[in-house]
JSON list of C-alpha atoms in Angstrom, two decimals:
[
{"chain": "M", "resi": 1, "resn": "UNK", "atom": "CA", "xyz": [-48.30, -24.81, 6.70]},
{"chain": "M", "resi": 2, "resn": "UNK", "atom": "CA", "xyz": [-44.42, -24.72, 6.62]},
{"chain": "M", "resi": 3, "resn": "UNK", "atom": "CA", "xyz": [-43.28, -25.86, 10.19]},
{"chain": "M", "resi": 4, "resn": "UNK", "atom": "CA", "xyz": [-41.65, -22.46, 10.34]},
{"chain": "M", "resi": 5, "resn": "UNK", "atom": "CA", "xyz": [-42.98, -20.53, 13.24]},
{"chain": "M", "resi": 6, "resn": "UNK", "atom": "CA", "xyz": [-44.22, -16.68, 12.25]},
{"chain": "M", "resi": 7, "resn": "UNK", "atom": "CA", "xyz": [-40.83, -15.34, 13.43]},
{"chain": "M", "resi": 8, "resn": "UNK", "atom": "CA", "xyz": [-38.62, -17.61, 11.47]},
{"chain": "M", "resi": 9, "resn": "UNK", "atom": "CA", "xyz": [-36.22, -15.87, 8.45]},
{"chain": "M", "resi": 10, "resn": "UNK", "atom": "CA", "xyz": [-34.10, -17.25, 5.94]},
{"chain": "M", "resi": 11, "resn": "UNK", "atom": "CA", "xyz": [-30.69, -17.01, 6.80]},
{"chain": "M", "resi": 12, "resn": "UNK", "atom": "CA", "xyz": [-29.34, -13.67, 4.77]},
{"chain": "M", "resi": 13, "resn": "UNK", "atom": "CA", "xyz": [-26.85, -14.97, 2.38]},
{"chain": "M", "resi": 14, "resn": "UNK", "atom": "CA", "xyz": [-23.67, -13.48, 1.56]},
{"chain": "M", "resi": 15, "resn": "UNK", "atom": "CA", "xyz": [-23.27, -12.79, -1.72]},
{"chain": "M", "resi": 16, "resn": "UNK", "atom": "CA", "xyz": [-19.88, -13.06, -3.49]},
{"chain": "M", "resi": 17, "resn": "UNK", "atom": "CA", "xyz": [-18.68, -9.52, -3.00]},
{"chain": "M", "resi": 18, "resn": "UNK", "atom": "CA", "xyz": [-16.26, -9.98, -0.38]},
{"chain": "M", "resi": 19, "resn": "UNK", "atom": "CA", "xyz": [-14.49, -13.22, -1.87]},
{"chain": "M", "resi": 20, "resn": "UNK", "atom": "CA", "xyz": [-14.25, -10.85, -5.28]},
{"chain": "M", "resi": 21, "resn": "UNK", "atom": "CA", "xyz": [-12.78, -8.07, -3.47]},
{"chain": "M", "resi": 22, "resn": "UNK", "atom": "CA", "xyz": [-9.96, -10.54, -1.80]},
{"chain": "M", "resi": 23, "resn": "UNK", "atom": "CA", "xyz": [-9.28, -11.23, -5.72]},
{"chain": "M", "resi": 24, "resn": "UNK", "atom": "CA", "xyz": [-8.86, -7.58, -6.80]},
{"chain": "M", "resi": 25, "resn": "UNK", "atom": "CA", "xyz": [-6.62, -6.93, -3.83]},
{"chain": "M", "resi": 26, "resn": "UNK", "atom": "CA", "xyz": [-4.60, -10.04, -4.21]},
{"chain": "M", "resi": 27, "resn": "UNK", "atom": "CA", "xyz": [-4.21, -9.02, -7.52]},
{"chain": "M", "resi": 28, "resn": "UNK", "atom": "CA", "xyz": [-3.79, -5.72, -7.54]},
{"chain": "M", "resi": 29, "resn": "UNK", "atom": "CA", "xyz": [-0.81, -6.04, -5.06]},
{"chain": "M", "resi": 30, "resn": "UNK", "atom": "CA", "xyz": [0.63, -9.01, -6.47]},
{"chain": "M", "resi": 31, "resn": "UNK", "atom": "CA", "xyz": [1.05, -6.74, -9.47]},
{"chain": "M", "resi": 32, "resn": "UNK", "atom": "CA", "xyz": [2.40, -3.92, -7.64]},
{"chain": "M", "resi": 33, "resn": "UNK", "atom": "CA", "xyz": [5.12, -6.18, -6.26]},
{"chain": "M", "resi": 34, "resn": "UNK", "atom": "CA", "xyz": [5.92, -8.12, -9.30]},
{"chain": "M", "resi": 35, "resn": "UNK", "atom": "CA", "xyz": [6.43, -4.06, -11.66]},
{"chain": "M", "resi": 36, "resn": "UNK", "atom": "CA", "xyz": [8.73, -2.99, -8.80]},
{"chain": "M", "resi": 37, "resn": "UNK", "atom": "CA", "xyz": [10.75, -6.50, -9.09]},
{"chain": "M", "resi": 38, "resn": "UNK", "atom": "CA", "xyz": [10.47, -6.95, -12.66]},
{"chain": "M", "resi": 39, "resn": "UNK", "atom": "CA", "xyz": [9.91, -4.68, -15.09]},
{"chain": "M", "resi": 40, "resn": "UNK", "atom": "CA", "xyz": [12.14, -1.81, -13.74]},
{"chain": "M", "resi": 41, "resn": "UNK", "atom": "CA", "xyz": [14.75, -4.52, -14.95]},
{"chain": "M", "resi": 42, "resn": "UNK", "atom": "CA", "xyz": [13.69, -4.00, -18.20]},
{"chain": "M", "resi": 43, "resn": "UNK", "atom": "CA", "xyz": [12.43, -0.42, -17.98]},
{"chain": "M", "resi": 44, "resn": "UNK", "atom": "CA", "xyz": [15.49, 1.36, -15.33]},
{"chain": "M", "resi": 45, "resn": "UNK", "atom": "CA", "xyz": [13.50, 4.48, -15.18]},
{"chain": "M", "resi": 46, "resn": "UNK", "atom": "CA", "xyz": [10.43, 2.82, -13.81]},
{"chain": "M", "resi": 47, "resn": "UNK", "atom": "CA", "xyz": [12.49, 1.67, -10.89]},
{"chain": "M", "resi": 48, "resn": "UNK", "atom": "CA", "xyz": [12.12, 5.14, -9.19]},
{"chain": "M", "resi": 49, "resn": "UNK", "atom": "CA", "xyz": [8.14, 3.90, -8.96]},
{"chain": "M", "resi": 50, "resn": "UNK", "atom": "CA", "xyz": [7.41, 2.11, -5.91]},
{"chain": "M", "resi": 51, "resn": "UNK", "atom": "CA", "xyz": [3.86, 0.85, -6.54]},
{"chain": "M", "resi": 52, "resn": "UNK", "atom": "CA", "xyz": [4.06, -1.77, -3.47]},
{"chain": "M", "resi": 53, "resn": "UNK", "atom": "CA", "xyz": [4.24, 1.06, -0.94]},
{"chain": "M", "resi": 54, "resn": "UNK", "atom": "CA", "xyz": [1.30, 3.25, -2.57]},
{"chain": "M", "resi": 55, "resn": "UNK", "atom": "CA", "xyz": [-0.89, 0.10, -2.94]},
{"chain": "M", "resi": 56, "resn": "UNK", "atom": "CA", "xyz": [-0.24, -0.56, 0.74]},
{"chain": "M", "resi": 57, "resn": "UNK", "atom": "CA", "xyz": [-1.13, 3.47, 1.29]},
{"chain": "M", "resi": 58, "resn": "UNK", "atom": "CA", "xyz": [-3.96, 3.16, -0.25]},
{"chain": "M", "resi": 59, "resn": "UNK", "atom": "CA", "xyz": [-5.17, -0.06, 1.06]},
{"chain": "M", "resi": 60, "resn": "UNK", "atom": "CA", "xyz": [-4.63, 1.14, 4.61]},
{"chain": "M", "resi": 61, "resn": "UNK", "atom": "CA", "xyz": [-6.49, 4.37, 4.08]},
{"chain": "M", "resi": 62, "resn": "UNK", "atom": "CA", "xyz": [-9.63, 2.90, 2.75]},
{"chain": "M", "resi": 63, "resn": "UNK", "atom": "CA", "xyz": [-9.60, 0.27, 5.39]},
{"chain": "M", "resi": 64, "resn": "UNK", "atom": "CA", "xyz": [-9.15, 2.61, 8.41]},
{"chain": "M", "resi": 65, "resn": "UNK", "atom": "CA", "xyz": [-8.21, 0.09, 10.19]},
{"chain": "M", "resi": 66, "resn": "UNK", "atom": "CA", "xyz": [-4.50, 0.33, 11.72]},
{"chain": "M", "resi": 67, "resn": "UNK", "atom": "CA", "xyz": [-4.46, -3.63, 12.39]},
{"chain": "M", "resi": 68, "resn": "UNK", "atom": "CA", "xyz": [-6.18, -4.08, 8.80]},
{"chain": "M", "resi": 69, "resn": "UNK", "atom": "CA", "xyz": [-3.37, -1.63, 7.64]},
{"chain": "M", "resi": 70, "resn": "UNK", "atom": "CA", "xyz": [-0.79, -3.27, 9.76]},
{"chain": "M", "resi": 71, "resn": "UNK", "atom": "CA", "xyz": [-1.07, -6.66, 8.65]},
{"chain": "M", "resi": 72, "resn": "UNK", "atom": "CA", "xyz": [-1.07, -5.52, 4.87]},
{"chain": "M", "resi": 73, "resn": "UNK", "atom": "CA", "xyz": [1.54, -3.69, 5.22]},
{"chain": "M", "resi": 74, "resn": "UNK", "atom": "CA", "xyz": [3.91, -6.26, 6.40]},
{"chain": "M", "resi": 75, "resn": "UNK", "atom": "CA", "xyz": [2.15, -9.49, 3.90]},
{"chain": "M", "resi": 76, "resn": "UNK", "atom": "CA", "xyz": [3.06, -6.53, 0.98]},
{"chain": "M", "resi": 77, "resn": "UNK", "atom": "CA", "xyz": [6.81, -6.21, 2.34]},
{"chain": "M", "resi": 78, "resn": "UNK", "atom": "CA", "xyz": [7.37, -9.62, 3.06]},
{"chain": "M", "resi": 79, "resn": "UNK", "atom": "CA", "xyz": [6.53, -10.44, -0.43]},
{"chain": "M", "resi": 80, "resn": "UNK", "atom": "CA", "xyz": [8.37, -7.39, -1.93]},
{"chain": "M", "resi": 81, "resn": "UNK", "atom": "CA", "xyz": [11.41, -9.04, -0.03]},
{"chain": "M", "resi": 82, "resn": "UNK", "atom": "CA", "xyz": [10.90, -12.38, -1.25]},
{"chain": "M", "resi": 83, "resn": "UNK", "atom": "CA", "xyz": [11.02, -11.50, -4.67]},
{"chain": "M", "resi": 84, "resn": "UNK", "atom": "CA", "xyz": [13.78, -8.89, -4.62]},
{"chain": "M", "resi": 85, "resn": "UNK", "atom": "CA", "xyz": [17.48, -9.08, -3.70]},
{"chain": "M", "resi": 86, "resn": "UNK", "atom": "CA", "xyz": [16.99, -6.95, -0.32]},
{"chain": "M", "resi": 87, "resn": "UNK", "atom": "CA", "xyz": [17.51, -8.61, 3.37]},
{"chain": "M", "resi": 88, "resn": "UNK", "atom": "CA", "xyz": [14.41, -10.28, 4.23]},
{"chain": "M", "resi": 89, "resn": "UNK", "atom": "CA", "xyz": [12.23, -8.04, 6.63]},
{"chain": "M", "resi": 90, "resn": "UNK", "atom": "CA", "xyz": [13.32, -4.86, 5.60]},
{"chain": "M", "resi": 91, "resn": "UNK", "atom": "CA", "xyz": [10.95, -3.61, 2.99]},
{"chain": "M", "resi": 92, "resn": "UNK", "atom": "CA", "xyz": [7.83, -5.76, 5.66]},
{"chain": "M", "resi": 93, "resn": "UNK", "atom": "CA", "xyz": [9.12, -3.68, 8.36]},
{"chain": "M", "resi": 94, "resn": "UNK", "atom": "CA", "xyz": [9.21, -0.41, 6.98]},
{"chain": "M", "resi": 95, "resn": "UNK", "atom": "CA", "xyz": [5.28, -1.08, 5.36]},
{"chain": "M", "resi": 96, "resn": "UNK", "atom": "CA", "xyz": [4.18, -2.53, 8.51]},
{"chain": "M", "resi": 97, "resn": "UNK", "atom": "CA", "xyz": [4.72, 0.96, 9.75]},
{"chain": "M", "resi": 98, "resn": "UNK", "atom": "CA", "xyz": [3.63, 2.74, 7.25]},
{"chain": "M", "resi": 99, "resn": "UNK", "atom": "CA", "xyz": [0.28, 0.71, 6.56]},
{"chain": "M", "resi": 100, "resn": "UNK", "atom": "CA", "xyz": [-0.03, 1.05, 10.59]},
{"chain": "M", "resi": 101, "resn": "UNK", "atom": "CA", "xyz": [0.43, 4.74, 10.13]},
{"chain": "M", "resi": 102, "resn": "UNK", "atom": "CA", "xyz": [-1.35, 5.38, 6.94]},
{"chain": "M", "resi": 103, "resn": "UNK", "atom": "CA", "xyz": [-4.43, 3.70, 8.32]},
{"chain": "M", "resi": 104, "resn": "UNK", "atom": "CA", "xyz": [-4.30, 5.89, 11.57]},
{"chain": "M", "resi": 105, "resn": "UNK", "atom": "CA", "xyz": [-4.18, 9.00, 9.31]},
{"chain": "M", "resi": 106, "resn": "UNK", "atom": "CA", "xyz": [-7.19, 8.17, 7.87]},
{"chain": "M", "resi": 107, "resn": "UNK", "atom": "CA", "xyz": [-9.21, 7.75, 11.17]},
{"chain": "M", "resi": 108, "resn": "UNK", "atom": "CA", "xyz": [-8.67, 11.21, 11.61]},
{"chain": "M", "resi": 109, "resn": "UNK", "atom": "CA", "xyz": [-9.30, 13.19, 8.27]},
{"chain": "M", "resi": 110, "resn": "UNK", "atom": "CA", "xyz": [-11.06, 12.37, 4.79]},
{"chain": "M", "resi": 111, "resn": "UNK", "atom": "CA", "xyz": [-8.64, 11.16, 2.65]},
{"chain": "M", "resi": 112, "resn": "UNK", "atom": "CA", "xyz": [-10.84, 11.10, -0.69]},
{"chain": "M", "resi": 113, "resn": "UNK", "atom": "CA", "xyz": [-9.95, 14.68, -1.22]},
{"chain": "M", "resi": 114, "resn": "UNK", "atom": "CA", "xyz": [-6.88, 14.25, -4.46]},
{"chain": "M", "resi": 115, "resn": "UNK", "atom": "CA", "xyz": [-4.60, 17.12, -2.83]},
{"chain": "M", "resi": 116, "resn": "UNK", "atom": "CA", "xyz": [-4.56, 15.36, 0.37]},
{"chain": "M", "resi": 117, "resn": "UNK", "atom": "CA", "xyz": [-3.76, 12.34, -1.05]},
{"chain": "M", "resi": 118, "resn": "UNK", "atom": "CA", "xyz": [-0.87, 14.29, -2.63]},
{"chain": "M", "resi": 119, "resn": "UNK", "atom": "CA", "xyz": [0.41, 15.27, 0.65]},
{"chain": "M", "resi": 120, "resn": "UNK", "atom": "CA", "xyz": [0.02, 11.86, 1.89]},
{"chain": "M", "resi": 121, "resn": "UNK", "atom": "CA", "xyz": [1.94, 10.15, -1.16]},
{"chain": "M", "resi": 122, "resn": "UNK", "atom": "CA", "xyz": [4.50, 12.57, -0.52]},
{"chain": "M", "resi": 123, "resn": "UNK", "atom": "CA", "xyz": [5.04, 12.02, 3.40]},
{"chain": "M", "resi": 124, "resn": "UNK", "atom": "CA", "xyz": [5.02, 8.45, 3.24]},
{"chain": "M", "resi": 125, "resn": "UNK", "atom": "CA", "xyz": [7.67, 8.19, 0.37]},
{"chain": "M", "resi": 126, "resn": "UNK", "atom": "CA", "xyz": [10.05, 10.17, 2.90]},
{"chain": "M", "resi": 127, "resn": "UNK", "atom": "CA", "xyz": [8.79, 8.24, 5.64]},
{"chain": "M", "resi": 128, "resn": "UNK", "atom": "CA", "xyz": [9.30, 4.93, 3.88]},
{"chain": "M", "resi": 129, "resn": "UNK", "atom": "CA", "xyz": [13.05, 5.87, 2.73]},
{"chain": "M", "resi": 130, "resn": "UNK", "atom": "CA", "xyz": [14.10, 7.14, 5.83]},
{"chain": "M", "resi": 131, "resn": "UNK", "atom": "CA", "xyz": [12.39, 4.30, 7.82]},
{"chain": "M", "resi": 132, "resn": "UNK", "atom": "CA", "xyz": [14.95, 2.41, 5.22]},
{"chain": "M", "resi": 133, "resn": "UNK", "atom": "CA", "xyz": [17.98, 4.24, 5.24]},
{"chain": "M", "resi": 134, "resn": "UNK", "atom": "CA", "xyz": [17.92, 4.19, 9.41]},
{"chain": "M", "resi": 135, "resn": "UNK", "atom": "CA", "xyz": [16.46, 0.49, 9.64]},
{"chain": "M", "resi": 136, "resn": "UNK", "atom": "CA", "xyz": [20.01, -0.70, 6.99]},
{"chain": "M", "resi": 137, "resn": "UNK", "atom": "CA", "xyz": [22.03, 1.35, 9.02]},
{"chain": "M", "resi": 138, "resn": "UNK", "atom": "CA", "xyz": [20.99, -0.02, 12.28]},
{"chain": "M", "resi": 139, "resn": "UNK", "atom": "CA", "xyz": [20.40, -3.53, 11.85]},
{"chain": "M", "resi": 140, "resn": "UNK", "atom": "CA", "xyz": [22.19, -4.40, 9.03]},
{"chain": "M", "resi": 141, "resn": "UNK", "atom": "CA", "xyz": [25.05, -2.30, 9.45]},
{"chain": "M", "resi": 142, "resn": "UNK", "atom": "CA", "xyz": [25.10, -0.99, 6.06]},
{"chain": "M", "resi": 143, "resn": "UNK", "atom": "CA", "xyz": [26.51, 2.77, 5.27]},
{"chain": "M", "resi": 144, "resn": "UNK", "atom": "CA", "xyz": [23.90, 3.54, 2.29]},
{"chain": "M", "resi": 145, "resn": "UNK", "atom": "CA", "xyz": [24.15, 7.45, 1.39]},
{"chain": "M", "resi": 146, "resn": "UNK", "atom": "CA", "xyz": [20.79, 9.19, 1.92]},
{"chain": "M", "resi": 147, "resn": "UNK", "atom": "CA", "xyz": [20.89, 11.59, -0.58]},
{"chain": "M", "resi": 148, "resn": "UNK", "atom": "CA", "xyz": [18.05, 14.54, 0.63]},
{"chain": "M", "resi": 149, "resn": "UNK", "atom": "CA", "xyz": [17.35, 16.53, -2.52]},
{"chain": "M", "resi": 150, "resn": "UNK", "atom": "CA", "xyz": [17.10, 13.15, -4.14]},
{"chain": "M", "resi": 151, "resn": "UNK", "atom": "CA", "xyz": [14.59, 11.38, -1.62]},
{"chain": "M", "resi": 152, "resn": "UNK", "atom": "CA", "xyz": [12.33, 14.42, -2.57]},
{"chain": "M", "resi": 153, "resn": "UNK", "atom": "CA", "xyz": [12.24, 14.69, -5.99]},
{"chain": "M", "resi": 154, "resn": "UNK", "atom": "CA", "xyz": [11.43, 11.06, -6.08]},
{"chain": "M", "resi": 155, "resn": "UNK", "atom": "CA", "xyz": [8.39, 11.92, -3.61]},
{"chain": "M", "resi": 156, "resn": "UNK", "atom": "CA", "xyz": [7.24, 14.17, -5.39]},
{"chain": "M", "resi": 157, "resn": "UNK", "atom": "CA", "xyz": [7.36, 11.65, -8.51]},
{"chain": "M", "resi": 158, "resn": "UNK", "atom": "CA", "xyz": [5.55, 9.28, -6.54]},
{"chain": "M", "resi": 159, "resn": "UNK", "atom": "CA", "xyz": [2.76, 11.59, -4.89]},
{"chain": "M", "resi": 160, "resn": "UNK", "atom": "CA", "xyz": [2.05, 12.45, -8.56]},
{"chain": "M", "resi": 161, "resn": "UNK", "atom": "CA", "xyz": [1.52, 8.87, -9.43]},
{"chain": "M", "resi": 162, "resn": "UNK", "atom": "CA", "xyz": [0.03, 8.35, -6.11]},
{"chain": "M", "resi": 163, "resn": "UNK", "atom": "CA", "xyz": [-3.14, 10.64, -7.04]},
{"chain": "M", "resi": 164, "resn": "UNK", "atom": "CA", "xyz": [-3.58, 8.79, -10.53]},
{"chain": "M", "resi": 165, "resn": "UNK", "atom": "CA", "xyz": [-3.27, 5.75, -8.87]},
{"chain": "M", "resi": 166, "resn": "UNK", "atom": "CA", "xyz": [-5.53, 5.94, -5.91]},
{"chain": "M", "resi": 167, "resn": "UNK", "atom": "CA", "xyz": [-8.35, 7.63, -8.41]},
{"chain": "M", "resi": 168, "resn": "UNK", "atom": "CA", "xyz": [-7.83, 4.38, -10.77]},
{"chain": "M", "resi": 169, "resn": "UNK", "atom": "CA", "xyz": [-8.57, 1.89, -7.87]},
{"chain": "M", "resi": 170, "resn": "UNK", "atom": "CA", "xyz": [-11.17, 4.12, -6.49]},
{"chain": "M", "resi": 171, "resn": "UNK", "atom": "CA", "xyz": [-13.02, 2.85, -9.64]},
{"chain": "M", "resi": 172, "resn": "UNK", "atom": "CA", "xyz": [-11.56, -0.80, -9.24]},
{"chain": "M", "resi": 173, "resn": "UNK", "atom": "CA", "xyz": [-13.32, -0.52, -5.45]},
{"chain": "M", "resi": 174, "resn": "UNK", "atom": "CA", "xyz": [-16.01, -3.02, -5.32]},
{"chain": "M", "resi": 175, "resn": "UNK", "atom": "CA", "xyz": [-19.36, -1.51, -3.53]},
{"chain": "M", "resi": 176, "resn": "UNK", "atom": "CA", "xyz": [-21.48, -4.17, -1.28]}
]
């Protein structure tokens, strides 16, 4: 005889799944962040990269969460500023919007599919430098040159990576 009445369970335990996936994402942004600060120092053509913005893509449209999204979005920019040379807030405005928006996207379609994620890659690049170039003109007052066929082309570098990217940390994904 236990004490226990018949109806009694053991509490279900957590196991350690969640505080491992905090680590991956911690660390997979926090090296995001510190390849666009640092090594396109070293490396100048790596600087047309921006890993911080397609970790926050993806991150948002696995989540589907837009507050999830949100809230990554700006802890990625915010630290992306910190590190860099940029006004504070900029870069955690422009990927609170985008992780809002990214994460919105995915409530609506299935964004496992690789040429969709191309498309997406693509439109949030633009987004994100445009969001950029108007944000420094309006707030800061800054006259940067927003050079079309340029903003493209580097798009279209960064949907590429964005598809060989997302399929690496679709492996990285922890299942619980």
């Amino acid at each position: 005889m236990t004490g226990f009445s018949e109806n009694y369970r053991e509490p279900i335990r957590k196991d350690r799944t969640s505080l491992s996936n905090v680590a991956v994402i911690a660390g997979i942004s926090l090296l995001a962040i510190l390849f666009r600060v640092y090594v396109s120092r070293f490396v100048p053509y790596l600087q047309y990269l921006e890993l911080p913005l397609l970790v926050t893509v993806y991150f948002s449209l696995m989540w589907r969460s837009p507050i999830a999204g949100l809230l990554f979005g700006a802890a990625i920019g915010l630290a992306q500023d910190s590190l860099s040379q940029q006004p504070l807030g900029m870069f955690g405005i422009v990927k609170t919007l985008v992780g809002y928006f990214a994460a919105s996207m995915s409530l609506r379609m299935d964004v496992g599919n690789p040429l969709l994620r191309l498309v997406l890659g693509f439109v949030f690049y633009f987004f994100h430098a445009l969001l950029y170039w108007v944000l420094a003109r309006a707030l800061l007052g800054q006259t940067l040159q927003f050079e079309l066929l340029q903003v493209l082309v580097l798009a279209v570098l960064n949907a590429i990576v964005a598809v060989f990217l997302f399929q690496f940390l679709d492996r990285l994904r922890i299942t619980g």
